[in-house]
Short mmCIF file of C-alpha atoms and ligand atoms in Angstrom, two decimals:
data_model
loop_
_atom_site.label_atom_id
_atom_site.label_comp_id
_atom_site.label_asym_id
_atom_site.label_seq_id
_atom_site.Cartn_x
_atom_site.Cartn_y
_atom_site.Cartn_z
CA MET W 1179 -5.93 -74.70 -9.98
CA MET W 1180 -9.66 -74.13 -10.18
CA ASN W 1181 -9.76 -70.37 -10.35
CA GLY W 1182 -12.13 -69.26 -13.12
CA LYS W 1183 -12.76 -72.83 -14.29
CA HIS W 1184 -16.25 -73.51 -15.60
CA ILE W 1185 -17.87 -76.51 -13.94
CA VAL W 1186 -21.32 -77.82 -14.82
CA LEU W 1187 -22.65 -79.81 -11.86
CA CYS W 1188 -25.52 -82.14 -12.74
CA VAL W 1189 -27.56 -83.14 -9.71
CA THR W 1190 -29.86 -86.12 -10.15
CA GLY W 1191 -32.61 -87.44 -7.91
CA GLY W 1192 -31.28 -89.21 -4.84
CA ILE W 1193 -31.04 -88.41 -1.17
CA ALA W 1194 -27.32 -87.69 -1.67
CA ALA W 1195 -28.38 -84.53 -3.54
CA PHE W 1196 -27.92 -82.70 -0.23
CA LYS W 1197 -24.16 -83.44 -0.44
CA ALA W 1198 -24.08 -81.74 -3.85
CA ALA W 1199 -24.97 -78.49 -2.06
CA ALA W 1200 -21.81 -78.78 0.08
CA LEU W 1201 -19.85 -79.65 -3.07
CA THR W 1202 -21.15 -76.54 -4.87
CA SER W 1203 -20.06 -74.41 -1.96
CA LYS W 1204 -16.55 -75.94 -1.86
CA LEU W 1205 -16.03 -75.64 -5.62
CA THR W 1206 -17.17 -72.00 -5.55
CA GLN W 1207 -14.86 -71.22 -2.61
CA ARG W 1208 -11.94 -72.56 -4.69
CA GLY W 1209 -12.74 -70.00 -7.40
CA ALA W 1210 -14.62 -72.27 -9.83
CA ILE W 1211 -17.73 -70.92 -11.57
CA VAL W 1212 -20.37 -73.58 -10.98
CA ARG W 1213 -23.59 -73.85 -12.95
CA VAL W 1214 -25.99 -76.44 -11.62
CA ILE W 1215 -28.46 -78.50 -13.66
CA MET W 1216 -31.04 -80.51 -11.72
CA THR W 1217 -33.32 -83.31 -12.83
CA GLU W 1218 -36.93 -82.95 -11.78
CA ALA W 1219 -36.41 -85.77 -9.24
CA ALA W 1220 -33.45 -83.92 -7.71
CA THR W 1221 -35.68 -80.90 -7.02
CA GLN W 1222 -37.75 -83.20 -4.75
CA PHE W 1223 -34.74 -83.49 -2.42
CA VAL W 1224 -33.13 -80.02 -2.55
CA THR W 1225 -34.52 -76.82 -4.02
CA PRO W 1226 -32.94 -75.02 -7.00
CA LEU W 1227 -32.76 -71.93 -4.80
CA THR W 1228 -30.22 -73.70 -2.55
CA PHE W 1229 -27.86 -74.19 -5.48
CA GLN W 1230 -28.53 -70.73 -6.89
CA SER W 1231 -27.64 -69.15 -3.54
CA LEU W 1232 -24.47 -71.24 -3.12
CA SER W 1233 -23.22 -70.84 -6.70
CA ARG W 1234 -24.60 -67.34 -7.34
CA GLN W 1235 -25.39 -68.61 -10.82
CA PRO W 1236 -28.66 -69.53 -12.51
CA VAL W 1237 -29.86 -73.11 -11.96
CA TYR W 1238 -31.28 -75.11 -14.88
CA THR W 1239 -34.11 -77.63 -14.52
CA ASP W 1240 -36.06 -77.56 -17.76
CA THR W 1241 -34.71 -78.04 -21.30
CA PHE W 1242 -37.53 -75.93 -22.72
CA ASP W 1243 -37.17 -73.03 -20.31
CA GLU W 1244 -35.02 -70.97 -22.69
CA LYS W 1245 -34.26 -67.70 -20.93
CA ASP W 1246 -32.19 -66.13 -23.71
CA PRO W 1247 -33.73 -66.33 -27.22
CA GLU W 1248 -30.23 -65.94 -28.72
CA ARG W 1249 -28.99 -69.19 -27.19
CA ILE W 1250 -29.97 -72.82 -26.69
CA ALA W 1251 -29.28 -73.38 -23.02
CA HIS W 1252 -28.12 -77.02 -23.01
CA ILE W 1253 -25.75 -76.48 -25.96
CA ASP W 1254 -24.49 -73.26 -24.44
CA LEU W 1255 -23.80 -74.97 -21.11
CA ALA W 1256 -22.22 -77.97 -22.82
CA ASP W 1257 -19.80 -75.67 -24.72
CA TRP W 1258 -19.19 -73.43 -21.70
CA ALA W 1259 -18.03 -76.28 -19.44
CA ASP W 1260 -14.37 -77.08 -18.77
CA LEU W 1261 -15.58 -80.10 -16.83
CA VAL W 1262 -18.96 -81.71 -16.22
CA LEU W 1263 -19.63 -83.45 -12.94
CA VAL W 1264 -22.65 -85.64 -12.22
CA ALA W 1265 -23.06 -85.94 -8.45
CA PRO W 1266 -25.04 -87.79 -7.31
CA ALA W 1267 -25.59 -89.90 -10.43
CA THR W 1268 -28.58 -92.22 -10.16
CA ALA W 1269 -28.93 -95.58 -11.92
CA ASN W 1270 -31.57 -93.92 -14.13
CA THR W 1271 -29.31 -91.12 -15.40
CA ILE W 1272 -26.38 -93.53 -15.82
CA ALA W 1273 -28.59 -95.82 -17.95
CA LYS W 1274 -29.86 -92.92 -20.05
CA LEU W 1275 -26.37 -91.63 -20.75
CA ALA W 1276 -25.00 -95.11 -21.48
CA HIS W 1277 -27.66 -95.51 -24.17
CA GLY W 1278 -27.67 -92.00 -25.58
CA PHE W 1279 -31.05 -90.80 -24.25
CA ALA W 1280 -31.63 -87.06 -24.24
CA SER W 1281 -34.80 -86.66 -22.23
CA ASP W 1282 -34.04 -83.79 -19.86
CA MET W 1283 -31.66 -80.89 -19.30
CA VAL W 1284 -29.01 -83.12 -17.67
CA THR W 1285 -28.89 -85.77 -20.39
CA THR W 1286 -29.10 -83.32 -23.31
CA THR W 1287 -26.17 -81.35 -21.87
CA LEU W 1288 -24.17 -84.51 -21.21
CA LEU W 1289 -24.67 -85.70 -24.77
CA ALA W 1290 -23.69 -82.34 -26.22
CA THR W 1291 -20.54 -81.63 -24.22
CA LYS W 1292 -16.97 -82.20 -25.38
CA ALA W 1293 -15.63 -81.45 -21.88
CA PRO W 1294 -14.39 -84.29 -19.65
CA VAL W 1295 -17.27 -85.91 -17.76
CA TYR W 1296 -16.90 -87.16 -14.16
CA ILE W 1297 -19.69 -89.31 -12.71
CA ALA W 1298 -20.14 -89.96 -8.99
CA PRO W 1299 -22.75 -92.75 -8.65
CA ALA W 1300 -24.93 -93.03 -5.54
CA MET W 1301 -27.54 -95.74 -5.03
CA ASN W 1302 -28.54 -98.78 -3.02
CA VAL W 1303 -25.89 -101.53 -2.77
CA ASN W 1304 -28.03 -104.07 -4.66
CA MET W 1305 -28.69 -101.56 -7.43
CA ILE W 1306 -25.00 -100.79 -7.94
CA GLU W 1307 -24.24 -104.50 -8.12
CA HIS W 1308 -27.04 -105.20 -10.62
CA PRO W 1309 -25.65 -106.51 -13.95
CA ALA W 1310 -27.53 -103.81 -15.88
CA VAL W 1311 -25.88 -101.03 -13.86
CA ILE W 1312 -22.46 -102.70 -14.08
CA ASP W 1313 -22.92 -103.00 -17.84
CA ASN W 1314 -23.94 -99.34 -18.18
CA LEU W 1315 -20.97 -98.17 -16.11
CA SER W 1316 -18.56 -100.16 -18.24
CA ARG W 1317 -20.17 -98.81 -21.47
CA LEU W 1318 -19.61 -95.29 -20.17
CA GLU W 1319 -16.04 -96.07 -19.17
CA GLN W 1320 -15.35 -97.22 -22.73
CA MET W 1321 -16.73 -93.89 -23.95
CA GLY W 1322 -14.10 -92.09 -21.86
CA VAL W 1323 -16.29 -91.07 -18.90
CA HIS W 1324 -14.42 -90.91 -15.56
CA PHE W 1325 -15.86 -92.38 -12.36
CA ILE W 1326 -15.66 -91.23 -8.79
CA GLN W 1327 -16.17 -94.41 -6.82
CA PRO W 1328 -18.95 -94.49 -4.21
CA GLY W 1329 -18.03 -95.17 -0.59
CA GLU W 1330 -19.14 -98.07 1.62
CA GLY W 1331 -21.11 -97.87 4.84
CA GLN W 1332 -24.59 -97.25 6.16
CA LEU W 1333 -26.87 -96.22 3.29
CA ALA W 1334 -29.90 -93.96 3.62
CA CYS W 1335 -32.14 -96.88 2.63
CA GLY W 1336 -31.00 -98.88 5.68
CA TRP W 1337 -28.71 -101.31 3.85
CA VAL W 1338 -24.99 -101.41 4.62
CA GLY W 1339 -22.54 -101.64 1.70
CA LYS W 1340 -21.23 -99.84 -1.37
CA GLY W 1341 -23.32 -97.02 -2.85
CA ARG W 1342 -22.78 -93.89 -0.77
CA LEU W 1343 -21.92 -90.79 -2.78
CA ALA W 1344 -18.20 -90.00 -2.38
CA GLU W 1345 -17.62 -87.23 0.18
CA PRO W 1346 -17.55 -83.68 -1.24
CA GLU W 1347 -13.89 -83.25 -0.11
CA ASP W 1348 -12.90 -86.38 -2.08
CA ILE W 1349 -14.80 -85.24 -5.19
CA LEU W 1350 -13.15 -81.83 -4.88
CA GLU W 1351 -9.70 -83.44 -4.76
CA ILE W 1352 -10.40 -85.51 -7.88
CA VAL W 1353 -11.64 -82.46 -9.79
CA GLU W 1354 -8.57 -80.48 -8.69
CA LYS W 1355 -6.28 -83.27 -9.86
CA ALA W 1356 -8.08 -83.37 -13.22
CA PHE W 1357 -7.40 -79.65 -13.78
CA CYS W 1358 -3.85 -80.10 -12.54
CA ARG W 1359 -3.19 -82.91 -15.03
CA GLU W 1360 -4.79 -80.87 -17.81
CA ARG W 1361 -2.45 -77.95 -17.05
CA GLU W 1362 0.59 -80.19 -17.25
CA LEU W 1363 -0.40 -81.77 -20.58
CA PRO W 1364 1.88 -80.60 -23.40
CA PHE W 1365 -0.85 -79.53 -25.86
CA THR W 1366 -3.05 -77.73 -23.31
CA GLY W 1367 -4.24 -74.42 -24.73
CA GLN W 1368 -3.48 -75.45 -28.32
CA HIS W 1369 -5.93 -76.03 -31.13
CA VAL W 1370 -4.83 -78.97 -33.28
CA VAL W 1371 -6.62 -79.46 -36.62
CA ILE W 1372 -6.28 -82.86 -38.28
CA THR W 1373 -7.59 -84.04 -41.64
CA ALA W 1374 -8.30 -87.73 -42.09
CA GLY W 1375 -9.68 -90.27 -44.52
CA PRO W 1376 -10.21 -90.04 -48.27
CA THR W 1377 -12.09 -87.48 -50.33
CA GLN W 1378 -14.73 -88.46 -52.88
CA GLU W 1379 -15.05 -86.73 -56.25
CA ARG W 1380 -18.43 -87.26 -57.89
CA ILE W 1381 -18.73 -88.59 -61.44
CA ASP W 1382 -22.50 -89.09 -61.39
CA PRO W 1383 -25.11 -89.77 -58.65
CA VAL W 1384 -23.83 -93.35 -58.12
CA ARG W 1385 -20.11 -93.17 -58.91
CA TYR W 1386 -17.13 -91.31 -57.57
CA ILE W 1387 -13.31 -91.27 -57.51
CA THR W 1388 -11.74 -92.06 -54.17
CA ASN W 1389 -8.87 -94.00 -52.57
CA ASP W 1390 -8.17 -96.64 -49.90
CA SER W 1391 -7.67 -94.36 -46.89
CA SER W 1392 -9.57 -95.74 -43.89
CA GLY W 1393 -9.01 -92.68 -41.69
CA LYS W 1394 -7.28 -94.80 -39.02
CA MET W 1395 -4.04 -92.78 -38.98
CA GLY W 1396 -5.84 -89.43 -38.77
CA TYR W 1397 -8.28 -90.64 -36.11
CA ALA W 1398 -5.35 -92.03 -34.06
CA LEU W 1399 -3.67 -88.61 -34.27
CA ALA W 1400 -6.91 -86.92 -33.14
CA ARG W 1401 -7.29 -89.25 -30.17
CA VAL W 1402 -3.70 -88.87 -28.98
CA ALA W 1403 -3.70 -85.08 -29.47
CA ARG W 1404 -6.85 -84.87 -27.33
CA GLU W 1405 -5.30 -87.09 -24.66
CA LEU W 1406 -2.30 -84.77 -24.64
CA GLY W 1407 -4.56 -81.82 -23.81
CA ALA W 1408 -5.28 -80.25 -27.22
CA LYS W 1409 -8.59 -78.89 -28.41
CA VAL W 1410 -8.95 -81.04 -31.53
CA THR W 1411 -10.88 -80.43 -34.73
CA LEU W 1412 -10.97 -83.46 -36.97
CA ILE W 1413 -11.90 -82.73 -40.59
CA SER W 1414 -12.89 -86.13 -41.84
CA GLY W 1415 -13.66 -87.56 -45.24
CA PRO W 1416 -16.17 -90.43 -45.44
CA VAL W 1417 -14.97 -93.24 -43.13
CA SER W 1418 -16.68 -95.70 -40.80
CA LEU W 1419 -14.83 -94.97 -37.56
CA ASP W 1420 -16.08 -93.71 -34.19
CA VAL W 1421 -15.05 -90.16 -33.40
CA PRO W 1422 -12.69 -90.17 -30.38
CA THR W 1423 -14.17 -88.76 -27.16
CA GLY W 1424 -13.77 -85.01 -26.77
CA VAL W 1425 -12.90 -84.40 -30.43
CA ASN W 1426 -14.93 -81.99 -32.60
CA VAL W 1427 -15.58 -83.44 -36.00
CA VAL W 1428 -16.41 -81.76 -39.30
CA HIS W 1429 -17.59 -84.26 -41.92
CA VAL W 1430 -16.67 -83.48 -45.53
CA THR W 1431 -16.89 -85.34 -48.82
CA SER W 1432 -14.96 -83.66 -51.63
CA THR W 1433 -11.54 -81.98 -51.77
CA GLU W 1434 -13.25 -78.64 -52.14
CA ASP W 1435 -15.33 -79.26 -48.96
CA MET W 1436 -12.13 -80.22 -47.14
CA LEU W 1437 -10.32 -77.10 -48.32
CA ASN W 1438 -13.20 -74.88 -47.14
CA ALA W 1439 -13.37 -76.61 -43.75
CA CYS W 1440 -9.60 -76.20 -43.31
CA LEU W 1441 -9.69 -72.51 -44.25
CA GLN W 1442 -12.50 -71.90 -41.71
CA VAL W 1443 -10.28 -73.00 -38.80
CA ALA W 1444 -6.79 -72.27 -40.16
CA LYS W 1445 -6.54 -68.78 -38.63
CA GLU W 1446 -6.97 -69.95 -35.06
CA ALA W 1447 -5.16 -73.30 -35.36
CA ASP W 1448 -1.82 -73.78 -33.63
CA VAL W 1449 -1.06 -77.05 -35.40
CA MET W 1450 -2.50 -78.39 -38.66
CA ILE W 1451 -1.86 -81.99 -39.68
CA LYS W 1452 -2.88 -83.00 -43.20
CA CYS W 1453 -3.15 -86.75 -42.92
CA ALA W 1454 -6.04 -87.11 -45.37
CA ALA W 1455 -5.49 -88.84 -48.68
CA VAL W 1456 -6.87 -86.10 -50.88
CA SER W 1457 -7.93 -86.85 -54.42
CA ASP W 1458 -5.54 -85.07 -56.79
CA PHE W 1459 -8.11 -84.90 -59.60
CA THR W 1460 -11.84 -84.35 -59.92
CA PRO W 1461 -14.11 -84.87 -62.95
CA VAL W 1462 -14.44 -81.76 -65.11
CA GLU W 1463 -18.10 -82.61 -65.55
CA GLN W 1464 -20.39 -84.07 -62.87
CA HIS W 1465 -23.32 -85.83 -64.52
CA GLU W 1466 -26.68 -85.12 -62.91
CA GLN W 1467 -28.06 -88.46 -64.05
CA LYS W 1468 -26.52 -91.91 -63.95
CA MET W 1469 -24.23 -92.39 -66.97
CA LYS W 1470 -25.37 -95.22 -69.22
CA LYS W 1471 -22.93 -97.83 -70.45
CA THR W 1472 -24.71 -98.23 -73.81
CA ASN W 1473 -22.74 -96.78 -76.73
CA HIS W 1474 -19.52 -96.93 -74.69
CA ASP W 1475 -16.86 -99.50 -75.47
CA GLU W 1476 -14.39 -97.07 -74.04
CA LEU W 1477 -15.03 -94.08 -71.87
CA VAL W 1478 -12.77 -91.11 -71.32
CA LEU W 1479 -13.28 -89.13 -68.15
CA ARG W 1480 -11.85 -85.63 -68.27
CA LEU W 1481 -10.28 -84.71 -64.96
CA ARG W 1482 -8.90 -81.46 -63.61
CA LYS W 1483 -6.52 -80.92 -60.71
CA THR W 1484 -8.03 -80.28 -57.31
CA PRO W 1485 -6.69 -77.42 -55.20
CA ASP W 1486 -3.70 -78.49 -53.12
CA ILE W 1487 -4.93 -77.92 -49.56
CA LEU W 1488 -1.53 -78.35 -47.90
CA SER W 1489 0.10 -75.83 -50.27
CA THR W 1490 -2.76 -73.38 -49.76
CA LEU W 1491 -2.36 -73.64 -45.98
CA GLY W 1492 1.43 -73.33 -46.36
CA GLY W 1493 0.90 -70.07 -48.27
CA HIS W 1494 -1.17 -68.54 -45.45
CA LYS W 1495 0.78 -70.01 -42.53
CA ARG W 1496 1.55 -67.93 -39.43
CA ASP W 1497 5.15 -68.13 -38.13
CA ASP W 1498 4.01 -69.65 -34.84
CA GLN W 1499 1.84 -72.29 -36.56
CA VAL W 1500 3.13 -75.82 -37.19
CA LEU W 1501 2.00 -77.30 -40.50
CA VAL W 1502 2.43 -81.03 -41.01
CA GLY W 1503 1.91 -82.87 -44.28
CA PHE W 1504 2.01 -86.55 -45.09
CA ALA W 1505 3.58 -88.25 -48.09
CA ALA W 1506 2.38 -91.65 -49.20
CA GLU W 1507 5.18 -92.97 -51.38
CA THR W 1508 6.30 -96.26 -52.89
CA ASN W 1509 9.85 -95.29 -53.99
CA ASP W 1510 12.51 -92.56 -53.55
CA ILE W 1511 10.83 -91.66 -50.25
CA GLU W 1512 13.39 -89.14 -49.03
CA HIS W 1513 13.59 -87.34 -52.37
CA TYR W 1514 9.79 -86.92 -52.70
CA ALA W 1515 9.20 -86.16 -49.03
CA THR W 1516 11.80 -83.39 -48.81
CA LYS W 1517 10.54 -81.96 -52.12
CA LYS W 1518 7.01 -81.80 -50.65
CA LEU W 1519 8.37 -80.18 -47.47
CA GLN W 1520 9.84 -77.32 -49.50
CA LYS W 1521 7.22 -76.99 -52.21
CA LYS W 1522 4.22 -77.03 -49.86
CA ARG W 1523 5.94 -74.81 -47.25
CA ALA W 1524 5.25 -77.30 -44.49
CA ASP W 1525 7.22 -77.60 -41.24
CA MET W 1526 7.16 -81.38 -41.26
CA ILE W 1527 6.46 -84.17 -43.72
CA VAL W 1528 5.52 -87.59 -42.39
CA ALA W 1529 6.53 -90.06 -45.09
CA ASN W 1530 5.15 -93.56 -45.21
CA ASP W 1531 6.39 -96.21 -47.61
CA VAL W 1532 3.02 -97.68 -48.52
CA SER W 1533 4.63 -100.46 -50.56
CA LYS W 1534 5.70 -102.14 -47.29
CA ASP W 1535 3.56 -104.77 -45.54
CA GLY W 1536 1.35 -103.33 -42.81
CA VAL W 1537 2.17 -99.69 -43.64
CA GLY W 1538 -0.27 -97.01 -44.74
CA PHE W 1539 -3.73 -97.43 -46.23
CA GLY W 1540 -6.23 -99.44 -44.20
CA HIS W 1541 -3.81 -101.06 -41.74
CA GLU W 1542 -3.91 -100.84 -37.95
CA THR W 1543 -0.13 -100.38 -38.09
CA SER W 1544 2.38 -98.12 -39.78
CA ALA W 1545 6.02 -96.98 -39.87
CA VAL W 1546 7.07 -93.49 -40.90
CA THR W 1547 10.05 -91.23 -41.43
CA ILE W 1548 9.61 -87.62 -40.38
CA TYR W 1549 11.47 -84.84 -42.21
CA ASP W 1550 11.35 -81.39 -40.67
CA VAL W 1551 12.16 -77.84 -41.66
CA THR W 1552 15.33 -77.78 -39.49
CA GLY W 1553 16.80 -80.60 -41.58
CA GLY W 1554 15.94 -83.23 -38.95
CA LYS W 1555 15.08 -86.81 -39.92
CA THR W 1556 13.36 -89.13 -37.42
CA GLU W 1557 12.57 -92.78 -38.02
CA VAL W 1558 9.42 -94.02 -36.26
CA PRO W 1559 9.56 -97.83 -36.12
CA PHE W 1560 6.77 -100.19 -37.12
CA GLY W 1561 3.97 -100.19 -34.55
CA ASN W 1562 0.24 -99.59 -34.12
CA LYS W 1563 -1.08 -96.28 -35.40
CA LEU W 1564 -1.65 -94.90 -31.89
CA ASP W 1565 2.06 -95.31 -31.10
CA VAL W 1566 3.01 -93.82 -34.45
CA ALA W 1567 0.62 -90.90 -33.78
CA ARG W 1568 2.27 -90.29 -30.41
CA ALA W 1569 5.72 -90.20 -32.03
CA ILE W 1570 4.50 -87.74 -34.70
CA LEU W 1571 2.96 -85.45 -32.08
CA ASP W 1572 6.16 -85.64 -30.04
CA GLN W 1573 8.03 -84.32 -33.09
CA VAL W 1574 5.50 -81.48 -33.43
CA LEU W 1575 6.16 -80.60 -29.80
CA SER W 1576 9.91 -80.73 -30.34
CA LEU W 1577 9.54 -78.04 -33.05
CA GLN W 1578 7.79 -75.97 -30.35
CA GLY W 1579 10.65 -76.64 -27.90
CA LYS W 1580 8.67 -79.17 -25.82
CA ARG W 1581 8.42 -82.97 -25.53
CA ILE W 1582 5.92 -85.54 -24.26
CA GLN W 1583 6.92 -86.45 -20.71
CA PRO W 1584 7.51 -90.23 -20.40
O1 PMT Y 3014 -6.26 -93.50 -43.51
P1 PMT Y 3014 -5.39 -94.73 -43.31
O2 PMT Y 3014 -5.99 -95.96 -43.93
O3 PMT Y 3014 -5.00 -94.92 -41.87
O4 PMT Y 3014 -4.01 -94.51 -44.12
C1 PMT Y 3014 -3.13 -93.48 -43.74
C2 PMT Y 3014 -2.57 -92.73 -44.98
C3 PMT Y 3014 -1.77 -93.66 -45.85
C4 PMT Y 3014 -3.73 -92.13 -45.79
C5 PMT Y 3014 -1.66 -91.57 -44.41
O5 PMT Y 3014 -0.63 -92.14 -43.67
C6 PMT Y 3014 -1.08 -90.73 -45.52
O6 PMT Y 3014 -0.02 -91.00 -46.06
N1 PMT Y 3014 -1.79 -89.63 -45.91
C7 PMT Y 3014 -1.44 -88.77 -47.05
C8 PMT Y 3014 -1.75 -89.47 -48.32
C9 PMT Y 3014 -1.51 -88.59 -49.52
O7 PMT Y 3014 -2.42 -88.11 -50.09
O8 PMT Y 3014 -0.26 -88.34 -49.75
P2 PMT Y 3014 0.25 -87.41 -51.01
O9 PMT Y 3014 1.71 -87.70 -51.06
O10 PMT Y 3014 -0.56 -87.66 -52.21
O11 PMT Y 3014 -0.04 -85.94 -50.53
C10 PMT Y 3014 0.94 -85.16 -49.83
C11 PMT Y 3014 0.28 -84.21 -48.86
O12 PMT Y 3014 -0.46 -83.23 -49.57
C12 PMT Y 3014 -0.68 -84.87 -47.89
O13 PMT Y 3014 -0.52 -84.27 -46.64
C13 PMT Y 3014 -2.04 -84.57 -48.48
O14 PMT Y 3014 -3.03 -84.47 -47.45
C14 PMT Y 3014 -1.80 -83.21 -49.13
N2 PMT Y 3014 -2.67 -82.93 -50.30
C15 PMT Y 3014 -2.59 -83.68 -51.42
C16 PMT Y 3014 -3.38 -83.35 -52.51
C17 PMT Y 3014 -4.24 -82.24 -52.42
N3 PMT Y 3014 -5.02 -81.91 -53.43
N4 PMT Y 3014 -4.28 -81.52 -51.30
C18 PMT Y 3014 -3.49 -81.84 -50.24
O15 PMT Y 3014 -3.54 -81.17 -49.22
#
């Protein structure tokens, strides 16, 4: 399960750092490639040379010790990792991560990674029960960090209770299970690109044309696709939503920006879902200065059509790629949706009747009908957008001959 997997092991400054040496050895014996990062405090307990010898990989201790001028080490490590493990994790490192500090090689890497993060805390029993630590752990849990619970017993400080670093065998088992689950997830190995939100077309420095898309549907799709194992790129128009954990985001403003961002990733995408509400028109002229209302009882804005991103992607589509479009309609849903399916050369159109209560723009909920290239029609009942997203992704999988396991 672990053969060839890239694991970044962050060792922070506690007496349990010695157990991280045994862990490195066990992970390496299972075929994982382990790169160790140590905080300065950790080097007081165990030397970097110990980890270097056990992992046969370089050990990182200093953010500014850049060995290769072509690369930035903490970003490189963050991208390289299939999984990041922090063992032992001190109260200090947990607090820093919970509040977004980037003060050393461990925290900068942790902030930069999109890989799953597993934290194994180790500290004195009173520290782990302190409200500040409990609060930080729950903040991290909400961010999608996984925890490996500490054991109970005699602690190095003399106290008896909870706080001992989990045993290396137990940590190993949890890491193995994580890779095992990942392998069984239906989108593992696939790159899913999702567009979300509105686009904005500038009129002048203070005005633009846009629409009511909140991005909620697209962000829900991104979150569920990631949970189902996909590498996810979310191309997002201007919205005020948090990016789901583990999702790469590209922020765009105009239709043209969105088209360019889509074309950049289209070649290597396995699935592309165009959920964004793209502006169909853009002003012919963009005024460099604020337009004045004097001398205007009426104002005519000349607009020209924007490029149709979905059609452009449909024109370049690979046979093994699944292209999904949306259709926001208020009448004759089936007629317009199936027309879009054909005209835009998509594999699926997700139609939402945005004239219905609680469906479409801005809502937490939706209901859709999915039309696919095989002639299939699937009704997804009214529900929250995460459930609707799951049903849409299940239909994508069914076109690939797979399904989400219940
Ligand atoms: O963001 P929320 O508030 O959660 O709302 C979700 C939603 C209503 C925005 C979403 O469910 C939805 O319906 N998105 C598509 C809205 C839309 O623009 O539909 P359309 O029928 O105008 O466009 C059809 C398809 O062509 C869409 O996939 C659209 O992304 C694409 N398109 C349209 C115009 C254009 N220039 N380029 C495109 O790619």
